[in-house]
Structures are given as C-alpha cells and as structure tokens.
CSV table of C-alpha atoms and ligand atoms in Angstrom, one decimal:
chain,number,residue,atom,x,y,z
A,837,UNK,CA,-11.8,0.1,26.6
A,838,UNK,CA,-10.0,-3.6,26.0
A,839,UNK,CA,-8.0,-3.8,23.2
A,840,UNK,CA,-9.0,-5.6,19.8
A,841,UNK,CA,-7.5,-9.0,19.5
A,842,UNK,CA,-6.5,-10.1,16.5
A,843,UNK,CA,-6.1,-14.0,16.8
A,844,UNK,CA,-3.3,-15.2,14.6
A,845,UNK,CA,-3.3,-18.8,13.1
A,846,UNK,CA,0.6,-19.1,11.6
A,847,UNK,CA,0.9,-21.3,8.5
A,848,UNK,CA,4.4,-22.8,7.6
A,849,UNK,CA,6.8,-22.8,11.0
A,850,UNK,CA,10.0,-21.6,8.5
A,851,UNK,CA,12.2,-18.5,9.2
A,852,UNK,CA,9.8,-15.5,8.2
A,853,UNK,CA,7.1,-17.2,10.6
A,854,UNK,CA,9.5,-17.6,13.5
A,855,UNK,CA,10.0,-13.7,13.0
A,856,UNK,CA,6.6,-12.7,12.6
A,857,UNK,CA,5.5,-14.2,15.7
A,858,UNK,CA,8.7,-12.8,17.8
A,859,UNK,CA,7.6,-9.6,16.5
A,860,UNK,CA,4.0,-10.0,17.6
A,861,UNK,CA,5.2,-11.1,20.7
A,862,UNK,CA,6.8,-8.0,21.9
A,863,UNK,CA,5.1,-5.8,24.3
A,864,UNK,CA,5.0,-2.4,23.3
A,865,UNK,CA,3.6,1.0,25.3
A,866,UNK,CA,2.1,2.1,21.9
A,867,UNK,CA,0.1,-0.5,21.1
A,868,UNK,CA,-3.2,0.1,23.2
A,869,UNK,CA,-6.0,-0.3,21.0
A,870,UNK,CA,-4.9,-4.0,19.1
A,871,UNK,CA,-3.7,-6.6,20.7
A,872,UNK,CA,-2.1,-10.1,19.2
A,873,UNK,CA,-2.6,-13.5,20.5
A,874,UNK,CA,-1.2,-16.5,18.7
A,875,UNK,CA,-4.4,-19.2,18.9
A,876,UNK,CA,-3.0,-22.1,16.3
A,877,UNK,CA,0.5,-22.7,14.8
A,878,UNK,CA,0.5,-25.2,11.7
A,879,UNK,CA,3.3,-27.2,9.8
A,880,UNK,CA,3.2,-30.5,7.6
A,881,UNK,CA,4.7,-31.9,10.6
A,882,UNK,CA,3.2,-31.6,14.4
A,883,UNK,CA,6.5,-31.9,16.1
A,884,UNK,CA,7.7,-28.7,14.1
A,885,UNK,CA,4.8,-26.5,15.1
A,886,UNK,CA,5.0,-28.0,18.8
A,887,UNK,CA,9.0,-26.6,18.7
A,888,UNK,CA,8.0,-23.8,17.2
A,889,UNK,CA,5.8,-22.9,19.6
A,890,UNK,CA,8.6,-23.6,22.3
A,891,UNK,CA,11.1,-21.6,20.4
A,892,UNK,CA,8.9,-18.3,19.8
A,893,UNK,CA,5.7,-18.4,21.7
A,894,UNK,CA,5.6,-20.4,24.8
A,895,UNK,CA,2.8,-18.1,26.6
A,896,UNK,CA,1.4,-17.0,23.5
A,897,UNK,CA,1.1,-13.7,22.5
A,898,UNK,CA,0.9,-10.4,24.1
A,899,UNK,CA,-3.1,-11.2,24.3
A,900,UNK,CA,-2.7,-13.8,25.8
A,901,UNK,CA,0.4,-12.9,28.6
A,902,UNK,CA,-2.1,-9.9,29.7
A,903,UNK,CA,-4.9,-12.5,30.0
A,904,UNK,CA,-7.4,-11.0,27.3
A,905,UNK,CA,-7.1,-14.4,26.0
A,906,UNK,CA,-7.6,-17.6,28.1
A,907,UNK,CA,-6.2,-20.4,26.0
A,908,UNK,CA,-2.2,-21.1,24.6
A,909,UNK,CA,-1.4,-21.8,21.4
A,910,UNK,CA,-2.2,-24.9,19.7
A,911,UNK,CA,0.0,-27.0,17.7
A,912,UNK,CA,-1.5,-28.8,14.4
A,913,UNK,CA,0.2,-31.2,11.9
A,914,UNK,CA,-1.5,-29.6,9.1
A,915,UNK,CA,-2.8,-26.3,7.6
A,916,UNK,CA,-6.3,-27.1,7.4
A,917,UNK,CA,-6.2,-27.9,11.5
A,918,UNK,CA,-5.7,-23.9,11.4
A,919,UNK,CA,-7.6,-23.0,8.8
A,920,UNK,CA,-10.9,-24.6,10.9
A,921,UNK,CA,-10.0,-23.2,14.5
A,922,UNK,CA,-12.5,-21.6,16.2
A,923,UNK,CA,-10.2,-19.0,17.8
A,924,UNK,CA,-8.3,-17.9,14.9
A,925,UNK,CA,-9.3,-15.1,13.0
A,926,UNK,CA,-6.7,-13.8,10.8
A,927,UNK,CA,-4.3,-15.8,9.1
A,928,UNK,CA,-0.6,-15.3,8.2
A,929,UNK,CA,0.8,-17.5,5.6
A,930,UNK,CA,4.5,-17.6,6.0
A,931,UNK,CA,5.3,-20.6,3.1
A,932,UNK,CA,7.1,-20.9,0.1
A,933,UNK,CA,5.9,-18.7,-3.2
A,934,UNK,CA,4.5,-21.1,-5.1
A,935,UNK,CA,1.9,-22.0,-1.9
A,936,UNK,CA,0.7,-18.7,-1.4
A,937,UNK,CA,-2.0,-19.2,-3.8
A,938,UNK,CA,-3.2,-22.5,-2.5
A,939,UNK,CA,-2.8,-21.4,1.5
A,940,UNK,CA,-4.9,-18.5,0.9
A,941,UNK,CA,-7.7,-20.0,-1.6
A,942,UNK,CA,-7.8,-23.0,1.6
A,943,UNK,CA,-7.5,-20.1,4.2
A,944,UNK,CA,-10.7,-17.8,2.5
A,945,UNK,CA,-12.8,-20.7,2.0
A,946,UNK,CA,-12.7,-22.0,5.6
A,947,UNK,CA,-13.8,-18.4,5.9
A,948,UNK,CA,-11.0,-16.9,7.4
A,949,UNK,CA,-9.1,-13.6,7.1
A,950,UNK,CA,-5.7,-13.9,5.3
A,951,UNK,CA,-2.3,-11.7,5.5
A,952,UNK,CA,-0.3,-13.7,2.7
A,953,UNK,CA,3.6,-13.2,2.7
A,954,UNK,CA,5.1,-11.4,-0.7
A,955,UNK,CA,4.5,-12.3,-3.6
A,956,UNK,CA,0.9,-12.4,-3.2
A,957,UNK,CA,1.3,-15.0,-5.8
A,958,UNK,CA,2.7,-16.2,-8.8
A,959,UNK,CA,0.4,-14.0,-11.1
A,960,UNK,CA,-2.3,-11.3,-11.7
A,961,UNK,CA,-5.0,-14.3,-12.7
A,962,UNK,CA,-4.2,-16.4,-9.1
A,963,UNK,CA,-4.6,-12.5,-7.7
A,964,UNK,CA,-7.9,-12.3,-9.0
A,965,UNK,CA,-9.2,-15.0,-8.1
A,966,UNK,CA,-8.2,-14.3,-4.2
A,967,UNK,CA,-9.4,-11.4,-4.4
A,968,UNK,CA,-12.5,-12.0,-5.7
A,969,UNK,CA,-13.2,-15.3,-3.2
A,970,UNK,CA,-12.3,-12.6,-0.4
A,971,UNK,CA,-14.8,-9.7,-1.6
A,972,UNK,CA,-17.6,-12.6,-2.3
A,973,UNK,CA,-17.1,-13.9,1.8
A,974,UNK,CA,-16.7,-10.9,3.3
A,975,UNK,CA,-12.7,-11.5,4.3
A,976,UNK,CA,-10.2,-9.5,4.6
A,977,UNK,CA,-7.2,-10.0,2.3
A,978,UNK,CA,-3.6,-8.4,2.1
A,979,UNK,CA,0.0,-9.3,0.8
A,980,UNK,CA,2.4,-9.0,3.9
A,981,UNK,CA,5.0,-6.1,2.4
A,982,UNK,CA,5.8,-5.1,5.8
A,983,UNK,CA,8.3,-2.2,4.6
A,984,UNK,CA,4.8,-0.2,3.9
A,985,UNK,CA,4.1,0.3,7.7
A,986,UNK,CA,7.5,1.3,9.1
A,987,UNK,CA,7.7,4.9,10.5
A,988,UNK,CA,10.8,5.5,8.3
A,989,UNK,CA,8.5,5.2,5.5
A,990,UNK,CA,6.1,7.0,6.4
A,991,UNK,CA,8.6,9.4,7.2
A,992,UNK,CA,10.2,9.7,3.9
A,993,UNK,CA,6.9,10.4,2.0
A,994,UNK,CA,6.1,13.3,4.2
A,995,UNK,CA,9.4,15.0,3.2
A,996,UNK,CA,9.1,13.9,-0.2
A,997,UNK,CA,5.4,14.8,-0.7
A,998,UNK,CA,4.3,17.1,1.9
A,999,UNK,CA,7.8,18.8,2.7
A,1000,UNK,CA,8.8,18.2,-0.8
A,1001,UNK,CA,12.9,18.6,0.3
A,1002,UNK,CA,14.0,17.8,-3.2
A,1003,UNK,CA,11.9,19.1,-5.6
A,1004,UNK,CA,9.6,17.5,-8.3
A,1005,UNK,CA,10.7,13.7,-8.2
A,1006,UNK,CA,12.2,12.3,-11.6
A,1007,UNK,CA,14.2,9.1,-11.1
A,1008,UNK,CA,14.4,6.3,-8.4
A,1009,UNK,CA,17.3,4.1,-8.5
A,1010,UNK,CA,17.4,0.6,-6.2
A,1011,UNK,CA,19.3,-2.1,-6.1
A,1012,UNK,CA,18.2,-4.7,-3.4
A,1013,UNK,CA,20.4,-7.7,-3.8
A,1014,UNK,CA,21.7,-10.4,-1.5
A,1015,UNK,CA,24.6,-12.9,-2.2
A,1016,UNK,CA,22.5,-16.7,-1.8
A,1017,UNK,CA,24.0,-17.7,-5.4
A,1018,UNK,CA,26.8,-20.6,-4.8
A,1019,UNK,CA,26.8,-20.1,-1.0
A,1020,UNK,CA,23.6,-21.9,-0.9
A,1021,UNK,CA,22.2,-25.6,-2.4
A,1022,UNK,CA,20.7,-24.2,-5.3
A,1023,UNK,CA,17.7,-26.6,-4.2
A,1024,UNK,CA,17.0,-23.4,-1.8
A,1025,UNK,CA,13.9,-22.2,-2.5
A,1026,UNK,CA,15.6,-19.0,-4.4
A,1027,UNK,CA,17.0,-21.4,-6.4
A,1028,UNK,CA,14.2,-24.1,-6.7
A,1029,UNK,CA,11.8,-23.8,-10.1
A,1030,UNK,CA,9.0,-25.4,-8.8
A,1031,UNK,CA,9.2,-22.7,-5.5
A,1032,UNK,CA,9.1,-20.2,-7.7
A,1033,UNK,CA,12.4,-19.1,-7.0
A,1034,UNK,CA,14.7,-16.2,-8.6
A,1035,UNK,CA,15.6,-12.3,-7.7
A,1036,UNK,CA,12.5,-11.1,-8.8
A,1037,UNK,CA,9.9,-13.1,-6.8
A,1038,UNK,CA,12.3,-12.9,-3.8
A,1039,UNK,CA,13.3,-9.0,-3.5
A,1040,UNK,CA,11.3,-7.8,-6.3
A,1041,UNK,CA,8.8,-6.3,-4.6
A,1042,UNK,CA,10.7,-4.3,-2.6
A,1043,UNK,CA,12.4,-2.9,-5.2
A,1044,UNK,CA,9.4,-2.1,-6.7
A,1045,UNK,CA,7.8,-0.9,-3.6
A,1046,UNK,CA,10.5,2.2,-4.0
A,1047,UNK,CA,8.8,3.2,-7.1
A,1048,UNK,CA,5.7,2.8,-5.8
A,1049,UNK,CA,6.5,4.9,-2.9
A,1050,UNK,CA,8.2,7.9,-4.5
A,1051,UNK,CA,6.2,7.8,-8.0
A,1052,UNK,CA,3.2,6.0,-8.1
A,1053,UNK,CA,1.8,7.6,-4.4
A,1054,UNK,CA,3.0,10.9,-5.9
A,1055,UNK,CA,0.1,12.9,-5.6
A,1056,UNK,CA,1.2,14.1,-8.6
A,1057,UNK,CA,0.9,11.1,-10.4
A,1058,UNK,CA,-2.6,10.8,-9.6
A,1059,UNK,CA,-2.3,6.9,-9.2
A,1060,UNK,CA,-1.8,6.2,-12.7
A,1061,UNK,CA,0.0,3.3,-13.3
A,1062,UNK,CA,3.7,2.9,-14.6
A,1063,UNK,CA,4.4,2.6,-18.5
A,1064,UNK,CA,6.7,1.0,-20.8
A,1065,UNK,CA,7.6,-1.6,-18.4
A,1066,UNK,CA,10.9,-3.4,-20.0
A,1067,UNK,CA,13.1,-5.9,-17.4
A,1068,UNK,CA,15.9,-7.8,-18.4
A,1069,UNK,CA,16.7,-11.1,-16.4
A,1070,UNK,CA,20.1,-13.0,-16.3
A,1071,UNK,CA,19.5,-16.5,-16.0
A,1072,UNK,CA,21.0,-19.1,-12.7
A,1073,UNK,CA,21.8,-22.5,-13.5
A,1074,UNK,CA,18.7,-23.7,-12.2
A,1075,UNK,CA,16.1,-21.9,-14.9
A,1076,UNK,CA,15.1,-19.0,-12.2
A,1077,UNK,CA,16.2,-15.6,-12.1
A,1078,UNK,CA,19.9,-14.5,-11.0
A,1079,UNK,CA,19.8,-10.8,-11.7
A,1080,UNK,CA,16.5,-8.7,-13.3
A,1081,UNK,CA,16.9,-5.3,-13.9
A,1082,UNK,CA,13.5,-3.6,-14.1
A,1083,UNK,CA,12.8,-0.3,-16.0
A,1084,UNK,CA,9.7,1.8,-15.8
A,1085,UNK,CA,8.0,5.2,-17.3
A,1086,UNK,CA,5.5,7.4,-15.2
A,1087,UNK,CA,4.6,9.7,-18.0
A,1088,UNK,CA,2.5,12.4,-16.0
A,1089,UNK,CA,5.0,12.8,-13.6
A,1090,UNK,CA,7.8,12.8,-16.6
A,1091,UNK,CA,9.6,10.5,-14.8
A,1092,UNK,CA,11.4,7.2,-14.5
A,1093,UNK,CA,12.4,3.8,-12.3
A,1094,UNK,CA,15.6,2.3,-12.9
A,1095,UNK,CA,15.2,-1.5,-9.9
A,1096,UNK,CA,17.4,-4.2,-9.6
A,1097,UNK,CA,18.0,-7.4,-7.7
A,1098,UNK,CA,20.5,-9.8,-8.0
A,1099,UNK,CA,21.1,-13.1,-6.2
A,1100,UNK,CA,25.0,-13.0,-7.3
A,1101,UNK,CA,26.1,-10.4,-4.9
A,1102,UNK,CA,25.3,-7.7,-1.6
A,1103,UNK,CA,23.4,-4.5,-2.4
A,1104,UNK,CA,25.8,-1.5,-3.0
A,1105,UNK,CA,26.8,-0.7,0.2
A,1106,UNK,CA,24.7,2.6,2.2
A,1107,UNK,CA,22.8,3.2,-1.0
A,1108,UNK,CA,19.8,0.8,-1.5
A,1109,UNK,CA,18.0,3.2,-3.2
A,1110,UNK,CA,18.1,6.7,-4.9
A,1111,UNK,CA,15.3,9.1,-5.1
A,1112,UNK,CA,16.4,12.2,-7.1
A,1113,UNK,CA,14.7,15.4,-7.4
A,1114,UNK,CA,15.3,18.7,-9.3
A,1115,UNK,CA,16.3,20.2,-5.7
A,1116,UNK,CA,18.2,17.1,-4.6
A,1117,UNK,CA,18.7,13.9,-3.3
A,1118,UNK,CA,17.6,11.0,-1.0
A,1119,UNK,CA,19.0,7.9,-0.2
A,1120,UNK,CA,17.9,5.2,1.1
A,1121,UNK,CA,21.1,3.7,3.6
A,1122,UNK,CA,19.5,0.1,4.5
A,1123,UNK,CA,17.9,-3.5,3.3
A,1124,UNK,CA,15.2,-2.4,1.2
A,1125,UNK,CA,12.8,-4.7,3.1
A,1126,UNK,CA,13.9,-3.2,6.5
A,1127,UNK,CA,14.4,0.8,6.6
A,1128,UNK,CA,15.5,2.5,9.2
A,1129,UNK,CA,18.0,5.4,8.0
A,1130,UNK,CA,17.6,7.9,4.6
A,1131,UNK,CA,20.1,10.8,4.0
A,1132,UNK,CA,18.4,13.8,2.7
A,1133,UNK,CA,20.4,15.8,0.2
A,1134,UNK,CA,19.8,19.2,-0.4
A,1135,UNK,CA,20.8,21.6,-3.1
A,1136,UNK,CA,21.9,24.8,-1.9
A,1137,UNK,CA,21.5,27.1,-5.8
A,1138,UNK,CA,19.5,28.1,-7.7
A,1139,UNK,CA,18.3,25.9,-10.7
A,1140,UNK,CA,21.2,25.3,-13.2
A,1141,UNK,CA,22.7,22.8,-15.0
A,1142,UNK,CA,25.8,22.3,-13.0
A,1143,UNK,CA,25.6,21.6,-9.0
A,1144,UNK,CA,28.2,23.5,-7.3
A,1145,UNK,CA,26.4,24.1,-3.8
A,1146,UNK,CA,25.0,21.3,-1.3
A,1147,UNK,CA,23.4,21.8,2.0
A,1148,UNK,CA,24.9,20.0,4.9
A,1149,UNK,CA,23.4,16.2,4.5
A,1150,UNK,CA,20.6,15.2,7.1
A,1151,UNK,CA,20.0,12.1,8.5
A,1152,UNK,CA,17.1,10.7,9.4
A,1153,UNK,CA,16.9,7.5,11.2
A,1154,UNK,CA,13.6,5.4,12.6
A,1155,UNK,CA,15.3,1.9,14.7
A,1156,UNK,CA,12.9,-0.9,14.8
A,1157,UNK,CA,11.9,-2.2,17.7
A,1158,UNK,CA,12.4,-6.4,17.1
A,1159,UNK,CA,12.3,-6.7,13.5
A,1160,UNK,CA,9.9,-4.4,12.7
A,1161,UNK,CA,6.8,-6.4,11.5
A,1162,UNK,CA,4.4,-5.6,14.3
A,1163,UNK,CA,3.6,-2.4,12.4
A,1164,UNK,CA,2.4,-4.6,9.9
A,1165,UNK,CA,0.7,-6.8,12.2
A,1166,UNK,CA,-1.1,-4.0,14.2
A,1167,UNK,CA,-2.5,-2.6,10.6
A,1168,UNK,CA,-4.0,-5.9,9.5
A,1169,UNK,CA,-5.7,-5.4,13.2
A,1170,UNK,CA,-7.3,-2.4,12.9
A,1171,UNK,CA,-8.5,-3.5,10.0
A,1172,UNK,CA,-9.8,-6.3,10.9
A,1173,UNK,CA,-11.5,-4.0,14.2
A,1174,UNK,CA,-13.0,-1.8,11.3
A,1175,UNK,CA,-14.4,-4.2,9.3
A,1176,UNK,CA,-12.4,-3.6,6.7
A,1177,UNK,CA,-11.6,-6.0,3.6
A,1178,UNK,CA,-8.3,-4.4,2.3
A,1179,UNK,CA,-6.1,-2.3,4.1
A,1180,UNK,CA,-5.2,1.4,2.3
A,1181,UNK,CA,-1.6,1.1,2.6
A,1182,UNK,CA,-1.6,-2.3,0.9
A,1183,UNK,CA,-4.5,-2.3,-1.4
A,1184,UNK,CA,-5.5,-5.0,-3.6
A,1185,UNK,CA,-4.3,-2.8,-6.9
A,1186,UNK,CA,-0.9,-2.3,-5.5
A,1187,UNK,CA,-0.2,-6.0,-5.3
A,1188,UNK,CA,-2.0,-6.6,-8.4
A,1189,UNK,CA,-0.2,-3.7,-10.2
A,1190,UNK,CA,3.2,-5.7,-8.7
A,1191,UNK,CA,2.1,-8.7,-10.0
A,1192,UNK,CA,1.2,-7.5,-13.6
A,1193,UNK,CA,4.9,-5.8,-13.7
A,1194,UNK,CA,5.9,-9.7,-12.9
A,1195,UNK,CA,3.9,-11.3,-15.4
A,1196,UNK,CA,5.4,-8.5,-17.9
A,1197,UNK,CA,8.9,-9.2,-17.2
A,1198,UNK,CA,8.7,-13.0,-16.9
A,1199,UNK,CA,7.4,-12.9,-20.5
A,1200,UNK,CA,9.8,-10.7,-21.9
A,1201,UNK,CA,12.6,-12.7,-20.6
A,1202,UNK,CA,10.9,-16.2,-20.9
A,1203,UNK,CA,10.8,-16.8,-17.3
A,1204,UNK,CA,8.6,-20.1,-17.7
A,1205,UNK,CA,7.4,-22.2,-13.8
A,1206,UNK,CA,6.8,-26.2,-14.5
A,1207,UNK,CA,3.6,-26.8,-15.4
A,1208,UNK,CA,1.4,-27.0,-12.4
A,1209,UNK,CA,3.2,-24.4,-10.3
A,1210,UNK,CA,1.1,-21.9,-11.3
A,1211,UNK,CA,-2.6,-23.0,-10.5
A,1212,UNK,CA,-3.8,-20.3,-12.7
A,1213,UNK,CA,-2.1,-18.9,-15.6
A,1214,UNK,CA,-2.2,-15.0,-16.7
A,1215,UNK,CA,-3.5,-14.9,-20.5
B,1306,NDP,N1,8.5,-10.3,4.8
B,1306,NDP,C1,9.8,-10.7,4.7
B,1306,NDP,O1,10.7,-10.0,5.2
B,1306,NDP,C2,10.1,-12.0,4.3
B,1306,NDP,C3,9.2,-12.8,3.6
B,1306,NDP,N2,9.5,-14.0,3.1
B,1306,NDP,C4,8.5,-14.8,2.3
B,1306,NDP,O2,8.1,-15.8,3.2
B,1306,NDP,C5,8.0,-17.0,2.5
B,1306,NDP,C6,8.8,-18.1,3.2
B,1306,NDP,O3,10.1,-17.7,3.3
B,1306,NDP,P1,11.1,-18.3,4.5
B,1306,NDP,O4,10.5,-18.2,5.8
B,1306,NDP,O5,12.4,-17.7,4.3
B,1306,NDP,O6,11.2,-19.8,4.0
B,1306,NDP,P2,11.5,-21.1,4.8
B,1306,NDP,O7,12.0,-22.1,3.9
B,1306,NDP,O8,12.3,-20.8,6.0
B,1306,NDP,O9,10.0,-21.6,5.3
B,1306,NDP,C7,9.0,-21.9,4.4
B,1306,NDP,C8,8.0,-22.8,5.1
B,1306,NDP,O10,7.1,-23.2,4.1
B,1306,NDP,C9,6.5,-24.5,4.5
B,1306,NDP,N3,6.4,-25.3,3.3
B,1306,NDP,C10,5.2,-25.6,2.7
B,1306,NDP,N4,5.4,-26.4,1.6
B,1306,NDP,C11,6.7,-26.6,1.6
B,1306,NDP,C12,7.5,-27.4,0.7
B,1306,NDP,N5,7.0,-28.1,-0.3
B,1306,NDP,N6,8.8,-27.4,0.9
B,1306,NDP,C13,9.4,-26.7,1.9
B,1306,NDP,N7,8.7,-25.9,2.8
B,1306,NDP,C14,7.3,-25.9,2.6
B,1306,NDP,C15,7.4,-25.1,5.5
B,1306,NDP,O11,6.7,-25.1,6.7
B,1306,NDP,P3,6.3,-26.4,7.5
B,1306,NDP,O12,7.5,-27.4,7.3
B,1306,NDP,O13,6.2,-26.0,8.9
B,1306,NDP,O14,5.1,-26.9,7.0
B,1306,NDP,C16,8.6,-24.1,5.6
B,1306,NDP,O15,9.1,-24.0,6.9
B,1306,NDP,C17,8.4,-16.8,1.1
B,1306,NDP,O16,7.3,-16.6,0.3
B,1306,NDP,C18,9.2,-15.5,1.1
B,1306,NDP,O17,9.0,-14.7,0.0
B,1306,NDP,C19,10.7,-14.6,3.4
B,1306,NDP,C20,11.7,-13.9,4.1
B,1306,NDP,C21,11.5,-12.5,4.6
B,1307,LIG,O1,11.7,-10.9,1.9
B,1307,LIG,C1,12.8,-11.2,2.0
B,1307,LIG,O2,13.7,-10.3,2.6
B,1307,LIG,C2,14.8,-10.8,3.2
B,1307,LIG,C3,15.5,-11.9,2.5
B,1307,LIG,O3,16.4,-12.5,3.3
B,1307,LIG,C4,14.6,-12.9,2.0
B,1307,LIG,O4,15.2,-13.8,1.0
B,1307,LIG,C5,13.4,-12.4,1.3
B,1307,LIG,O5,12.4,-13.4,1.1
C-alpha cells in the first residue's frame, strides 16, 4: 500500500524551519507507511522562501523525490499564499513566539491542519481559543515539542515506568541553559519584549517536559496535575527573563521538580537533567531539546539511609539520524492518516498544563509583554 503523504506548507523560512525541512527531507528505511512532501514554503519576503527552497528542498520532499507527489515546492511572499494552497495539508509554523497565536488562528481558519513550534503560545486563554477553533473545524492541532518523539525518550520511560531501574521516582532536577546573553544583540528575539523573549518561553518547555516525563506520565501519578507551582525569574536588561528557576509539587506521587533555564550561561556539563529514585539514579547527558544518551544509576544495597554500594553505571544511547525532528514529523502524519485531531503524546492538556505553569510564574515574577503582544490575555 502507498504511503500517506502529509503535505507540508512551512511558515517563516528562519533557522528552526530550515531544520525541520532537512529533517523531513531525509530518506529513511523505517519510514514506510508516511511519507512528507513540502507543497508551499512562505516568508514576508518571496526571494527568502525562493532561497530557502534552494538551500533545503530543491526536489521537494521525500514524497515528492519517490514521485508520490507530482508538483515541487512553491514559493509565496506571504503566509496566507500557504495558508490557501490546495496541496498543503498540514502546517508547520516555524516563527517567532509572539506569532504563533496569530499563524495558527490564520492557518485553522483557512481550514488547515497546524503543528505550531513551542510555546504553543503566549498563554492558556490564546490556547483555548486554538484549540477550540481546531475542535469546531475538524483540524488537527499540536505544539511542535519534538523531544516527545525521540526513541531515547521513549526509551527512558520504559526503564523508569515499566522496568522501574530506580525505584519510586521523587525528584527531577534540569537545568537547560544556553549562553545568548551579551554574545548576542539583545534585539535577538530571546532578548526582544515584543517576541516574547526570555529563558522561560525559549527553553522552558523542555525543562518542563522533564517533569512531565518522569512525574506527571507516572502512572502513578494518575495524570494529576503539578501543585504549588512557585518560579523565580532574574530579570535581562531588556525586561524578559535571564534565569527562572521553576519549582513544583506532585502530591500523590510525594514528589518534587526542581527546572531551570538561564540565558547567562551553558547547561552544567553531562548533566541536563536528574531523575532520582529510592533505588537510584538517571541522568540525562545531552541538550534537553535533543536527547540522545542517559546514564542509569543503580544502587547496589538494600534501603538505608547512607549509599555505600552502586552498580556499574549503564549507558544508554539513541543517535539521531539528521536532527531528529522527523519523529515528530512522521507522528503529526499518522495522525493526520487517522483522522485524528490531537496527537496522544502531545495532547492539548499537556501544552495547556505548560502554558498555565507560564502564566503562573510570569505573574509571580511580574513578567509583563507590551500591550498587544498578547492577543488574548489569561484572567
Ligand atoms: N523545536 C526546536 O528545537 C526549536 C524551536 N524554535 C522555535 O521556533 C520559533 C522560531 O525560532 P528560530 O527559527 O530560531 O527563529 P528565526 O529568527 O531564525 O526565524 C523566525 C522566523 O519568523 C519569521 N517572522 C515572522 N515575523 C517576524 C518578525 N516580526 N520579525 C522577525 N521574524 C519574523 C521570519 O520568517 P520570514 O522572514 O521568512 O517571514 C523568521 O525567519 C520560535 O518560536 C522558537 O521557540 C526555535 C529553535 C529550535
Ligand atoms: O527550542 C530551542 O532549542 C534550541 C535553542 O537553540 C533555541 O533557542 C530554542 O528555541
């Protein structure tokens, strides 16, 4: 049987775009049953998306190279070009935060199916309203947090959950930071206000993503959501978040989150993030966004307060091919195949349980966007 093609229209020609479409470009053995073409690429500017194309997609995608699908990309001088091509029927928004609400409300109600780079948006209320406009037409709709789909993840919930190599899970340290501040213009969009700029909006989710990987999915935890969410922010020059520290409670599991991200410096080197358990250990070596490698380590004693004994450390290690975000890509394909509105392993809730975590923290530290930015405000 032919493959399912999912026809991708690509909004915004920046970096994450350019690396979406590489990804969707390489030709895999595994991936038999979905299959990507790239039907329309859009930027503000026409010449972009024609160099663009050039630069990443010359024959198109995979689809279209095995001749499933006839005609190359197209290049368009605006979004709305994409939005009301024939061909395309999913669309990945790859532009700046404080877009992603208007992209997607355009993308929906030209009736098309969106995959929206993280943060979904700016808040739970523009969230809602996606989400909402999405269930109404029939569209599917999902935040692009590619980290979900990578076999290293998937990996490290079966030893956590179904293996369960270290124990009953109580804390999850992370610290996902990258050195931008004073290296670049602090007009970057990091930097920028009115992009909704700042640690948090940047590498917050994946910091979060740790606790919802290793507490919230616990099955223990029986999806309730996390408590006594407290963040603390340290302010950049420009008004946005430098540093937010992020602490949570997940009271049936008696356990607790302790995220960080910082624009001031590099993540602590080979230790991204720390699971613990009463039997051990597991760290998470790599970006938090890309993870290929955990170490898994064991105690070797019986319960006691004092660890004197350790196994011999494992390590596990998943390479990517490309970047890594055709897992992604080949999800939002079978879900589209099957009909489906919202993918499992990105669900609506998640990103809206994200985005209330945001809206908490922003408030506690008086993280205020110009007026405007946000196109609907969270009461
Ligand atoms: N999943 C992941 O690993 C990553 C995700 N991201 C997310 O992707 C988004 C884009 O990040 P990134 O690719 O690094 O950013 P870039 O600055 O490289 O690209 C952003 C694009 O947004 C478009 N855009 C629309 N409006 C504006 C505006 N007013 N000013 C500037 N650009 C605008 C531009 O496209 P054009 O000029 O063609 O119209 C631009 O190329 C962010 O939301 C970020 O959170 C980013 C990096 C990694
Ligand atoms: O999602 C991201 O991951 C990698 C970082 O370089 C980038 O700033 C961020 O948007």
């Amino acid at each position: 049987m032919s493959p399912f093609v999912a026809s991708w229209g690509i909004i915004g020609c920046g970096w994450i775009s350019s690396m979406f479409v590489k990804n969707l470009c390489v030709v895999r053995s595994d991936d038999t049953d979905v299959a990507h073409s790239i039907a329309a690429v859009g930027s503000r500017d026409k010449s972009k998306a024609e160099a663009f194309i050039r630069e990443n997609c010359p024959n198109g995608g995979p689809a279209q190279s095995n001749g499933l699908v006839e005609a190359n990309p197209v290049a368009c001088g605006s979004y709305q070009d994409v939005y009301e091509n024939a061909k395309v029927n999913i669309i990945y928004i790859g532009t700046l935060n404080n877009t992603h609400y208007t992209e997607a409300k355009a993308a929906l109600e030209a009736g098309k199916n969106v995959l929206v780079e993280k943060p979904a948006c700016l808040n739970v209320a523009e969230w809602d309203s996606l989400v909402s406009i999405a269930k109404q037409r029939g569209l599917f709709l999902m935040e692009g947090v590619w980290t979900r789909f990578l076999p290293l993840v998937y990996e490290l919930q079966d030893q956590l959950f179904n293996k369960k190599v270290i124990g009953d899970i109580k804390n999850v340290t992370a610290n996902f930071s990258m050195a931008f501040y004073n290296i670049v213009p602090d007009s970057h969009r990091n930097f920028a206000l009115e992009s909704a700029g700042g640690a948090m909006f940047d590498l917050g989710p994946y910091i979060v993503l740790c606790a919802i990987l290793a507490l919230y999915h616990n099955p223990a935890n029986e999806r309730s959501k996390p408590e006594n969410v407290r963040g603390v922010m340290s302010k950049a020059r420009t008004g946005v978040d430098l540093s937010t520290t992020i602490l949570m409670d997940f009271p049936k599991l008696e356990a607790n989150a302790v995220l960080t991200t910082s624009f001031a410096y590099c993540s602590p080197k080979d230790e991204r993030c720390i699971i613990t358990g009463t039997k051990g250990e597991i760290v998470l070596n790599d970006g938090l966004s890309r993870l290929t490698q955990m170490t898994i380590k064991q105690i070797d004693q019986e319960p006691a307060p004092r660890v004197l004994k350790w196994k011999e450390n494992v390590v596990v290690s998943r390479p990517l091919p490309g970047f890594g975000l055709m897992f992604e890509a080949d999800a939002v394909a079978r879900s589209l195949r099957d009909g489906k509105l919202e993918n499992p392993r990105m669900p609506h809730e998640e990103s809206r349980m994200v985005l209330k975590i945001f809206d908490q923290v922003r408030k506690q530290n008086e993280y205020v966007l110009p007026d405007g930015i946000e196109k609907i405000k969270s009461q």
